[in-house]
Amino acid sequence: MFQALHLPDFRLLWIANLVASFAMQMQMVARGWLIYDITSSPLALTWVMLSFMLPSFVFSLWGGVIADRVRKKPIMIVGQVVNAAATVAFATIVYQGDVTFWHFIYFGLFNGAIMSLSMPARAAVVPEIVPERIMVNAMALQSATYSAARVAGPALAGWLIAWFAGGDANGTHSPTTAVGIVLYIIAAMYLVSVVATALLRYQGDPTPRPDARMLDDIAEGFRYMKRERIVLGLLVMGIVPMMFGFAPSSLAPVFNKEILDGNPLTLGYLMTAMGVGSLAGSLLLARLGDIGGKGKVMFGCCYVWALGLAGFALSPTLAIAVAFGIFIGIFGSLVGSLNMSVVTLAIAPEVRGRVMSIMMMSFGIMPIGMIPIAAAAEFAGIASALLGSAVLLAASMAALGLWFPELRRIDKGHGGG
């Protein structure tokens, strides 16, 4: 199950990603809880999420070109240092009680832009330090870092907010001040990730392209995607279903308030349940390794995922919501990990940074699909909105099977092979 962790560089990268993932999950919960507490608006919550994701649409392509032209290790380090500094600045504004809706937007755009420029380099590292024979194991373990963070990160953030807001020797902290303290802790975690990345022996030297212009490099990435239909299909599969399938995570603060009448702790439990399922799915795939019939497995998992999403939408209590949260976490994780492992094996090494950046650019438009779901949550209620997203998840997979029938034929790697 932990085969790839025997490689020293992968182990350091795994630790760096684990700590950074914890920080990101905690930041999502802290921001989501605070903005919904301030505005009581599902649409405001969605706009804040969009501010972080949309820069991927603009900057990821350039990040991919940089990843294929410049050493990857310095890109990763600089990106994380700047991210930590921005988090400290935002934490200070929140701690002082001066935060407004627009602060969430400004810092979301900035952090999203920095992540977009640095993440293609980080995503392209794994196939350069891990042998192909254990690539599925490595990608599943990478996915497990995000899943583990989803398990403990939200609960930790909720507990810390509740604890710091509970009082001190001089009285009580306001919830806003408590979130500011938690954001300082998150910034420190980003710096721990920087240290782990700096210890890598890997440098990530680029493939020499002395005569190529950056725009030509970008165009080559798109030509490759158009030419490789399997890669294009996997890209669509990694975006459209996820757009609808992760609605419970994005709108968890709304579900927590409207259905459960909860607090930061119950929100943490809700997010943790989805993370527990996600971690279980990642570890299950890591244990199974290079299974056959990956295409059929991905389609089947998506349909089961949609059923679990419908069950979550209709959950009347925290206990039932937690159970369905675990269920949807398992199948969402299996789909995401399998998709990423297959597409990583399918991409040619010389264009890997650019193709990964195109995928990340596409991820940046995913929250746009959340706008009608958030609007439905605001005007028709969160349960109806989540039921709609379950229907859209199943329908999008059915359409994808018709448009890209070759995806069902994926066995152990690229295409039918």
Short mmCIF file of C-alpha atoms in Angstrom, two decimals:
data_model
loop_
_atom_site.label_atom_id
_atom_site.label_comp_id
_atom_site.label_asym_id
_atom_site.label_seq_id
_atom_site.Cartn_x
_atom_site.Cartn_y
_atom_site.Cartn_z
CA MET A 1 0.00 0.00 0.00
CA PHE A 2 2.87 2.43 0.78
CA GLN A 3 5.36 1.26 -1.85
CA ALA A 4 6.10 4.67 -3.39
CA LEU A 5 6.92 6.15 0.05
CA HIS A 6 10.15 4.12 0.05
CA LEU A 7 11.49 6.66 -2.48
CA PRO A 8 13.08 9.53 -0.44
CA ASP A 9 12.11 12.34 -2.81
CA PHE A 10 8.54 11.11 -3.17
CA ARG A 11 8.32 10.82 0.63
CA LEU A 12 9.40 14.47 1.06
CA LEU A 13 7.02 15.62 -1.67
CA TRP A 14 4.23 13.61 -0.02
CA ILE A 15 4.90 15.28 3.35
CA ALA A 16 4.99 18.74 1.74
CA ASN A 17 1.70 18.08 -0.04
CA LEU A 18 0.11 16.63 3.10
CA VAL A 19 0.89 19.72 5.22
CA ALA A 20 -0.13 22.12 2.44
CA SER A 21 -3.36 20.16 1.90
CA PHE A 22 -4.15 20.38 5.61
CA ALA A 23 -3.60 24.12 5.46
CA MET A 24 -5.80 24.50 2.37
CA GLN A 25 -8.66 22.44 3.83
CA MET A 26 -8.54 24.37 7.09
CA GLN A 27 -8.48 27.64 5.16
CA MET A 28 -11.53 26.60 3.12
CA VAL A 29 -13.52 25.81 6.26
CA ALA A 30 -12.41 28.98 8.06
CA ARG A 31 -13.21 31.22 5.07
CA GLY A 32 -16.46 29.40 4.25
CA TRP A 33 -17.75 29.53 7.81
CA LEU A 34 -16.84 33.20 8.27
CA ILE A 35 -18.23 34.48 4.96
CA TYR A 36 -21.50 32.62 5.47
CA ASP A 37 -21.66 33.92 9.05
CA ILE A 38 -21.20 37.46 7.73
CA THR A 39 -23.55 37.29 4.71
CA SER A 40 -25.92 34.29 5.23
CA SER A 41 -25.84 33.94 1.42
CA PRO A 42 -25.05 30.75 -0.56
CA LEU A 43 -24.27 32.94 -3.59
CA ALA A 44 -21.74 34.98 -1.61
CA LEU A 45 -20.11 31.71 -0.52
CA THR A 46 -19.94 30.61 -4.15
CA TRP A 47 -18.42 33.92 -5.33
CA VAL A 48 -15.69 33.56 -2.71
CA MET A 49 -14.95 30.06 -3.98
CA LEU A 50 -14.95 31.33 -7.57
CA SER A 51 -12.43 34.04 -6.70
CA PHE A 52 -9.95 31.32 -5.69
CA MET A 53 -10.64 28.98 -8.62
CA LEU A 54 -11.13 31.31 -11.61
CA PRO A 55 -7.48 32.51 -11.78
CA SER A 56 -6.66 28.94 -12.87
CA PHE A 57 -8.46 29.72 -16.12
CA VAL A 58 -6.14 32.69 -16.77
CA PHE A 59 -2.77 31.76 -15.27
CA SER A 60 -2.47 27.94 -15.40
CA LEU A 61 -1.39 27.94 -19.06
CA TRP A 62 1.52 30.22 -18.25
CA GLY A 63 2.32 28.09 -15.23
CA GLY A 64 2.51 25.06 -17.51
CA VAL A 65 4.88 26.78 -19.92
CA ILE A 66 7.06 27.89 -17.00
CA ALA A 67 7.06 24.31 -15.63
CA ASP A 68 8.37 23.00 -18.97
CA ARG A 69 10.99 25.78 -19.29
CA VAL A 70 12.29 26.44 -15.74
CA ARG A 71 13.49 24.22 -12.89
CA LYS A 72 10.42 23.01 -11.05
CA LYS A 73 11.75 22.96 -7.48
CA PRO A 74 12.30 26.76 -7.19
CA ILE A 75 8.84 27.38 -8.69
CA MET A 76 7.23 25.24 -5.98
CA ILE A 77 9.18 26.92 -3.17
CA VAL A 78 8.58 30.51 -4.28
CA GLY A 79 4.88 29.87 -4.86
CA GLN A 80 4.37 28.47 -1.37
CA VAL A 81 6.35 31.27 0.31
CA VAL A 82 4.23 33.94 -1.42
CA ASN A 83 1.08 32.01 -0.50
CA ALA A 84 2.13 31.97 3.17
CA ALA A 85 2.83 35.72 3.12
CA ALA A 86 -0.59 36.47 1.61
CA THR A 87 -2.26 34.29 4.24
CA VAL A 88 -0.51 36.25 7.01
CA ALA A 89 -1.75 39.52 5.51
CA PHE A 90 -5.33 38.21 5.27
CA ALA A 91 -5.13 36.80 8.81
CA THR A 92 -4.11 40.22 10.13
CA ILE A 93 -7.11 41.92 8.50
CA VAL A 94 -9.47 39.26 9.86
CA TYR A 95 -7.92 39.32 13.35
CA GLN A 96 -8.30 43.10 13.57
CA GLY A 97 -12.00 42.76 12.69
CA ASP A 98 -11.76 44.85 9.52
CA VAL A 99 -12.64 42.08 7.04
CA THR A 100 -15.32 42.62 4.40
CA PHE A 101 -16.73 40.50 1.58
CA TRP A 102 -14.31 42.14 -0.86
CA HIS A 103 -11.26 41.13 1.18
CA PHE A 104 -12.26 37.50 0.60
CA ILE A 105 -12.47 38.20 -3.13
CA TYR A 106 -9.14 40.07 -3.41
CA PHE A 107 -7.12 37.52 -1.46
CA GLY A 108 -8.92 34.65 -3.17
CA LEU A 109 -7.90 36.02 -6.58
CA PHE A 110 -4.29 36.57 -5.46
CA ASN A 111 -3.86 33.16 -3.81
CA GLY A 112 -5.58 31.49 -6.75
CA ALA A 113 -3.21 33.19 -9.22
CA ILE A 114 -0.11 32.10 -7.26
CA MET A 115 -1.39 28.53 -7.03
CA SER A 116 -2.16 28.49 -10.77
CA LEU A 117 1.39 29.54 -11.65
CA SER A 118 3.06 26.99 -9.35
CA MET A 119 0.77 23.92 -9.36
CA PRO A 120 1.59 22.68 -12.91
CA ALA A 121 5.21 22.29 -11.78
CA ARG A 122 4.14 20.38 -8.66
CA ALA A 123 1.77 18.16 -10.65
CA ALA A 124 4.48 17.30 -13.19
CA VAL A 125 6.97 16.16 -10.53
CA VAL A 126 5.52 12.74 -9.61
CA PRO A 127 6.07 10.97 -12.97
CA GLU A 128 9.67 12.29 -12.99
CA ILE A 129 10.60 10.77 -9.62
CA VAL A 130 8.42 7.62 -9.58
CA PRO A 131 8.84 4.57 -11.89
CA GLU A 132 5.88 3.84 -14.15
CA ARG A 133 5.32 0.41 -12.55
CA ILE A 134 4.24 2.01 -9.26
CA MET A 135 2.62 5.15 -10.72
CA VAL A 136 -0.93 4.16 -9.73
CA ASN A 137 0.29 3.53 -6.17
CA ALA A 138 2.04 6.93 -6.09
CA MET A 139 -0.95 8.81 -7.49
CA ALA A 140 -3.28 7.09 -5.02
CA LEU A 141 -0.95 8.04 -2.15
CA GLN A 142 -0.85 11.61 -3.47
CA SER A 143 -4.63 11.61 -3.51
CA ALA A 144 -4.55 10.23 0.03
CA THR A 145 -2.77 13.40 1.21
CA TYR A 146 -5.75 15.47 0.07
CA SER A 147 -8.14 12.91 1.51
CA ALA A 148 -6.36 12.76 4.87
CA ALA A 149 -6.47 16.56 4.99
CA ARG A 150 -10.19 16.43 4.29
CA VAL A 151 -10.56 13.98 7.18
CA ALA A 152 -8.81 15.95 9.90
CA GLY A 153 -8.40 19.46 8.46
CA PRO A 154 -12.04 20.61 8.63
CA ALA A 155 -12.58 19.12 12.09
CA LEU A 156 -9.35 20.74 13.32
CA ALA A 157 -10.34 24.11 11.85
CA GLY A 158 -13.83 23.90 13.34
CA TRP A 159 -12.48 22.87 16.74
CA LEU A 160 -9.85 25.66 16.73
CA ILE A 161 -12.41 28.32 15.76
CA ALA A 162 -14.79 27.13 18.47
CA TRP A 163 -11.96 26.92 21.05
CA PHE A 164 -10.49 30.36 20.32
CA ALA A 165 -13.99 31.87 20.25
CA GLY A 166 -14.75 30.23 23.60
CA GLY A 167 -12.84 32.75 25.60
CA ASP A 168 -9.55 33.67 27.24
CA ALA A 169 -8.43 35.24 30.48
CA ASN A 170 -9.66 38.67 29.42
CA GLY A 171 -13.09 37.70 28.17
CA THR A 172 -14.10 36.18 24.86
CA HIS A 173 -12.71 36.27 21.37
CA SER A 174 -15.18 37.18 18.66
CA PRO A 175 -15.68 34.49 15.97
CA THR A 176 -13.90 36.79 13.51
CA THR A 177 -10.86 37.11 15.76
CA ALA A 178 -10.84 33.34 16.25
CA VAL A 179 -10.74 32.81 12.48
CA GLY A 180 -7.84 35.28 12.27
CA ILE A 181 -5.83 33.20 14.78
CA VAL A 182 -6.55 30.03 12.83
CA LEU A 183 -5.35 31.72 9.63
CA TYR A 184 -2.02 32.53 11.32
CA ILE A 185 -1.65 28.83 12.14
CA ILE A 186 -2.44 27.96 8.52
CA ALA A 187 0.30 30.33 7.28
CA ALA A 188 2.81 28.55 9.53
CA MET A 189 1.76 25.22 8.01
CA TYR A 190 2.47 26.54 4.52
CA LEU A 191 6.01 27.36 5.67
CA VAL A 192 6.49 23.78 6.92
CA SER A 193 5.58 22.64 3.42
CA VAL A 194 8.25 24.99 2.04
CA VAL A 195 10.92 23.35 4.23
CA ALA A 196 9.96 19.83 3.10
CA THR A 197 10.07 20.90 -0.56
CA ALA A 198 13.46 22.56 -0.09
CA LEU A 199 14.91 19.23 1.13
CA LEU A 200 14.16 17.49 -2.19
CA ARG A 201 17.21 16.32 -4.14
CA TYR A 202 15.08 16.59 -7.27
CA GLN A 203 15.51 19.84 -9.20
CA GLY A 204 13.17 19.32 -12.17
CA ASP A 205 15.43 20.44 -15.00
CA PRO A 206 13.36 21.42 -18.06
CA THR A 207 13.58 20.04 -21.58
CA PRO A 208 15.68 22.55 -23.60
CA ARG A 209 13.55 24.55 -26.05
CA PRO A 210 15.84 27.44 -27.05
CA ASP A 211 13.96 28.58 -30.15
CA ALA A 212 10.36 28.14 -29.02
CA ARG A 213 8.19 31.09 -28.04
CA MET A 214 5.87 30.81 -25.04
CA LEU A 215 2.74 31.21 -27.18
CA ASP A 216 4.01 28.44 -29.49
CA ASP A 217 4.46 26.22 -26.44
CA ILE A 218 0.87 26.89 -25.35
CA ALA A 219 -0.44 26.18 -28.86
CA GLU A 220 1.49 22.90 -28.94
CA GLY A 221 -0.18 21.83 -25.69
CA PHE A 222 -3.65 22.43 -27.19
CA ARG A 223 -2.72 20.61 -30.43
CA TYR A 224 -1.61 17.64 -28.35
CA MET A 225 -4.91 17.62 -26.45
CA LYS A 226 -6.87 17.75 -29.72
CA ARG A 227 -4.80 14.95 -31.23
CA GLU A 228 -4.98 12.63 -28.19
CA ARG A 229 -8.71 11.92 -27.87
CA ILE A 230 -8.29 9.72 -24.78
CA VAL A 231 -6.52 12.54 -22.93
CA LEU A 232 -9.25 14.99 -24.00
CA GLY A 233 -11.96 12.61 -22.78
CA LEU A 234 -10.21 12.10 -19.45
CA LEU A 235 -9.93 15.88 -19.09
CA VAL A 236 -13.69 16.27 -19.56
CA MET A 237 -14.33 13.41 -17.14
CA GLY A 238 -12.12 15.13 -14.57
CA ILE A 239 -14.14 18.34 -14.81
CA VAL A 240 -17.82 17.91 -15.59
CA PRO A 241 -18.79 15.19 -13.07
CA MET A 242 -16.60 16.81 -10.39
CA MET A 243 -18.42 20.10 -11.00
CA PHE A 244 -21.63 18.52 -9.73
CA GLY A 245 -20.30 15.76 -7.48
CA PHE A 246 -18.49 18.06 -5.07
CA ALA A 247 -21.48 20.31 -4.44
CA PRO A 248 -21.83 18.97 -0.85
CA SER A 249 -18.30 20.12 -0.02
CA SER A 250 -18.77 23.55 -1.60
CA LEU A 251 -22.17 24.17 -0.01
CA ALA A 252 -21.51 22.41 3.30
CA PRO A 253 -21.81 25.67 5.32
CA VAL A 254 -25.30 26.16 3.86
CA PHE A 255 -26.37 22.56 4.58
CA ASN A 256 -24.89 22.85 8.07
CA LYS A 257 -26.94 25.98 8.83
CA GLU A 258 -30.22 25.31 6.98
CA ILE A 259 -30.70 21.57 7.58
CA LEU A 260 -28.68 20.84 10.72
CA ASP A 261 -28.84 24.26 12.41
CA GLY A 262 -25.18 23.62 13.23
CA ASN A 263 -22.07 25.49 14.37
CA PRO A 264 -18.36 25.43 13.36
CA LEU A 265 -17.92 22.05 15.07
CA THR A 266 -20.77 20.37 13.20
CA LEU A 267 -19.48 21.86 9.94
CA GLY A 268 -16.10 20.34 10.74
CA TYR A 269 -17.69 16.94 11.37
CA LEU A 270 -19.60 17.15 8.09
CA MET A 271 -16.49 17.98 6.07
CA THR A 272 -14.48 15.37 7.97
CA ALA A 273 -16.98 12.65 7.07
CA MET A 274 -16.46 13.34 3.37
CA GLY A 275 -12.73 13.31 3.99
CA VAL A 276 -12.89 9.95 5.79
CA GLY A 277 -14.58 8.45 2.76
CA SER A 278 -12.11 10.11 0.42
CA LEU A 279 -9.15 8.74 2.39
CA ALA A 280 -10.69 5.26 2.42
CA GLY A 281 -11.15 5.40 -1.35
CA SER A 282 -7.57 6.55 -1.94
CA LEU A 283 -6.07 3.88 0.32
CA LEU A 284 -8.26 1.21 -1.28
CA LEU A 285 -6.95 2.17 -4.72
CA ALA A 286 -3.36 2.28 -3.42
CA ARG A 287 -3.85 -1.26 -2.10
CA LEU A 288 -5.43 -2.56 -5.32
CA GLY A 289 -2.69 -1.01 -7.47
CA ASP A 290 -2.85 -1.21 -11.27
CA ILE A 291 -6.33 -2.71 -11.62
CA GLY A 292 -7.84 -3.61 -14.99
CA GLY A 293 -11.00 -2.19 -16.51
CA LYS A 294 -10.32 1.33 -15.22
CA GLY A 295 -12.76 2.93 -17.66
CA LYS A 296 -15.74 0.82 -16.57
CA VAL A 297 -14.79 1.26 -12.91
CA MET A 298 -14.75 5.08 -13.27
CA PHE A 299 -18.19 5.15 -14.90
CA GLY A 300 -19.68 2.76 -12.34
CA CYS A 301 -18.25 4.72 -9.42
CA CYS A 302 -19.74 7.96 -10.78
CA TYR A 303 -23.25 6.49 -10.91
CA VAL A 304 -22.96 5.18 -7.34
CA TRP A 305 -21.55 8.58 -6.33
CA ALA A 306 -24.72 10.24 -7.70
CA LEU A 307 -26.91 7.92 -5.62
CA GLY A 308 -24.94 8.80 -2.49
CA LEU A 309 -25.28 12.50 -3.28
CA ALA A 310 -29.06 12.14 -3.46
CA GLY A 311 -29.04 10.38 -0.09
CA PHE A 312 -26.94 13.17 1.42
CA ALA A 313 -29.36 15.80 0.09
CA LEU A 314 -32.26 14.09 1.88
CA SER A 315 -30.41 13.51 5.18
CA PRO A 316 -32.46 14.92 8.09
CA THR A 317 -29.83 14.52 10.84
CA LEU A 318 -26.09 14.92 11.33
CA ALA A 319 -25.57 11.16 11.79
CA ILE A 320 -27.25 10.28 8.47
CA ALA A 321 -25.47 13.13 6.67
CA VAL A 322 -22.13 11.90 8.05
CA ALA A 323 -22.86 8.36 6.79
CA PHE A 324 -23.68 9.58 3.29
CA GLY A 325 -20.72 11.98 3.44
CA ILE A 326 -18.40 9.01 3.94
CA PHE A 327 -20.13 7.16 1.08
CA ILE A 328 -19.78 9.99 -1.45
CA GLY A 329 -16.20 10.61 -0.32
CA ILE A 330 -15.21 7.01 -1.16
CA PHE A 331 -16.59 7.02 -4.70
CA GLY A 332 -15.56 10.59 -5.51
CA SER A 333 -12.01 9.73 -4.48
CA LEU A 334 -11.92 6.53 -6.55
CA VAL A 335 -13.03 8.44 -9.65
CA GLY A 336 -10.59 11.32 -9.13
CA SER A 337 -7.55 9.14 -8.32
CA LEU A 338 -8.15 6.73 -11.19
CA ASN A 339 -8.68 9.58 -13.63
CA MET A 340 -5.47 11.35 -12.61
CA SER A 341 -3.33 8.18 -12.67
CA VAL A 342 -4.52 7.22 -16.16
CA VAL A 343 -4.08 10.70 -17.62
CA THR A 344 -0.60 11.02 -16.04
CA LEU A 345 0.52 7.82 -17.75
CA ALA A 346 -1.03 8.90 -21.05
CA ILE A 347 0.71 12.30 -21.38
CA ALA A 348 4.04 12.51 -23.22
CA PRO A 349 6.81 13.76 -20.84
CA GLU A 350 7.87 16.72 -23.01
CA VAL A 351 4.41 18.32 -22.86
CA ARG A 352 3.37 17.13 -19.39
CA GLY A 353 3.60 20.56 -17.72
CA ARG A 354 1.52 22.23 -20.41
CA VAL A 355 -1.14 19.53 -20.57
CA MET A 356 -1.42 19.48 -16.77
CA SER A 357 -1.81 23.27 -16.91
CA ILE A 358 -4.65 22.92 -19.45
CA MET A 359 -6.34 20.53 -17.03
CA MET A 360 -5.87 23.00 -14.18
CA MET A 361 -7.14 25.84 -16.35
CA SER A 362 -10.24 23.75 -16.92
CA PHE A 363 -10.57 23.11 -13.19
CA GLY A 364 -10.74 26.88 -12.82
CA ILE A 365 -14.08 26.98 -14.61
CA MET A 366 -15.56 24.17 -12.49
CA PRO A 367 -17.09 26.55 -9.91
CA ILE A 368 -19.05 28.25 -12.69
CA GLY A 369 -21.26 25.17 -12.68
CA MET A 370 -21.87 25.84 -9.01
CA ILE A 371 -23.52 29.20 -9.68
CA PRO A 372 -26.93 27.76 -10.74
CA ILE A 373 -26.71 25.17 -7.94
CA ALA A 374 -25.96 27.92 -5.40
CA ALA A 375 -28.79 30.02 -6.83
CA ALA A 376 -31.12 27.03 -6.44
CA ALA A 377 -29.91 26.66 -2.84
CA GLU A 378 -30.69 30.32 -2.17
CA PHE A 379 -34.16 30.33 -3.72
CA ALA A 380 -35.37 26.70 -3.54
CA GLY A 381 -33.43 25.37 -0.58
CA ILE A 382 -30.21 23.40 -0.18
CA ALA A 383 -31.88 19.95 -0.35
CA SER A 384 -33.43 20.66 -3.78
CA ALA A 385 -30.14 22.08 -5.05
CA LEU A 386 -28.15 18.99 -4.01
CA LEU A 387 -30.75 16.66 -5.53
CA GLY A 388 -30.38 18.59 -8.78
CA SER A 389 -26.60 18.19 -8.67
CA ALA A 390 -27.02 14.40 -8.21
CA VAL A 391 -29.17 14.23 -11.35
CA LEU A 392 -26.68 16.35 -13.29
CA LEU A 393 -23.78 14.13 -12.17
CA ALA A 394 -25.46 10.98 -13.51
CA ALA A 395 -26.67 12.67 -16.70
CA SER A 396 -23.23 14.15 -17.49
CA MET A 397 -21.60 10.70 -17.18
CA ALA A 398 -24.21 9.16 -19.48
CA ALA A 399 -23.52 11.88 -22.07
CA LEU A 400 -19.77 11.44 -21.68
CA GLY A 401 -20.11 7.70 -22.37
CA LEU A 402 -21.86 8.52 -25.66
CA TRP A 403 -19.38 11.20 -26.78
CA PHE A 404 -16.22 9.33 -25.73
CA PRO A 405 -17.04 5.59 -25.91
CA GLU A 406 -13.30 4.80 -25.89
CA LEU A 407 -13.16 5.86 -22.23
CA ARG A 408 -15.10 2.74 -21.23
CA ARG A 409 -12.46 0.61 -22.99
CA ILE A 410 -9.56 1.92 -20.87
CA ASP A 411 -7.99 -1.08 -19.17
CA LYS A 412 -4.65 -0.64 -17.40
CA GLY A 413 -3.28 2.46 -19.07
CA HIS A 414 -3.64 4.55 -22.20
CA GLY A 415 -6.52 3.48 -24.43
CA GLY A 416 -7.19 -0.23 -24.40
CA GLY A 417 -3.76 -1.03 -22.91
#
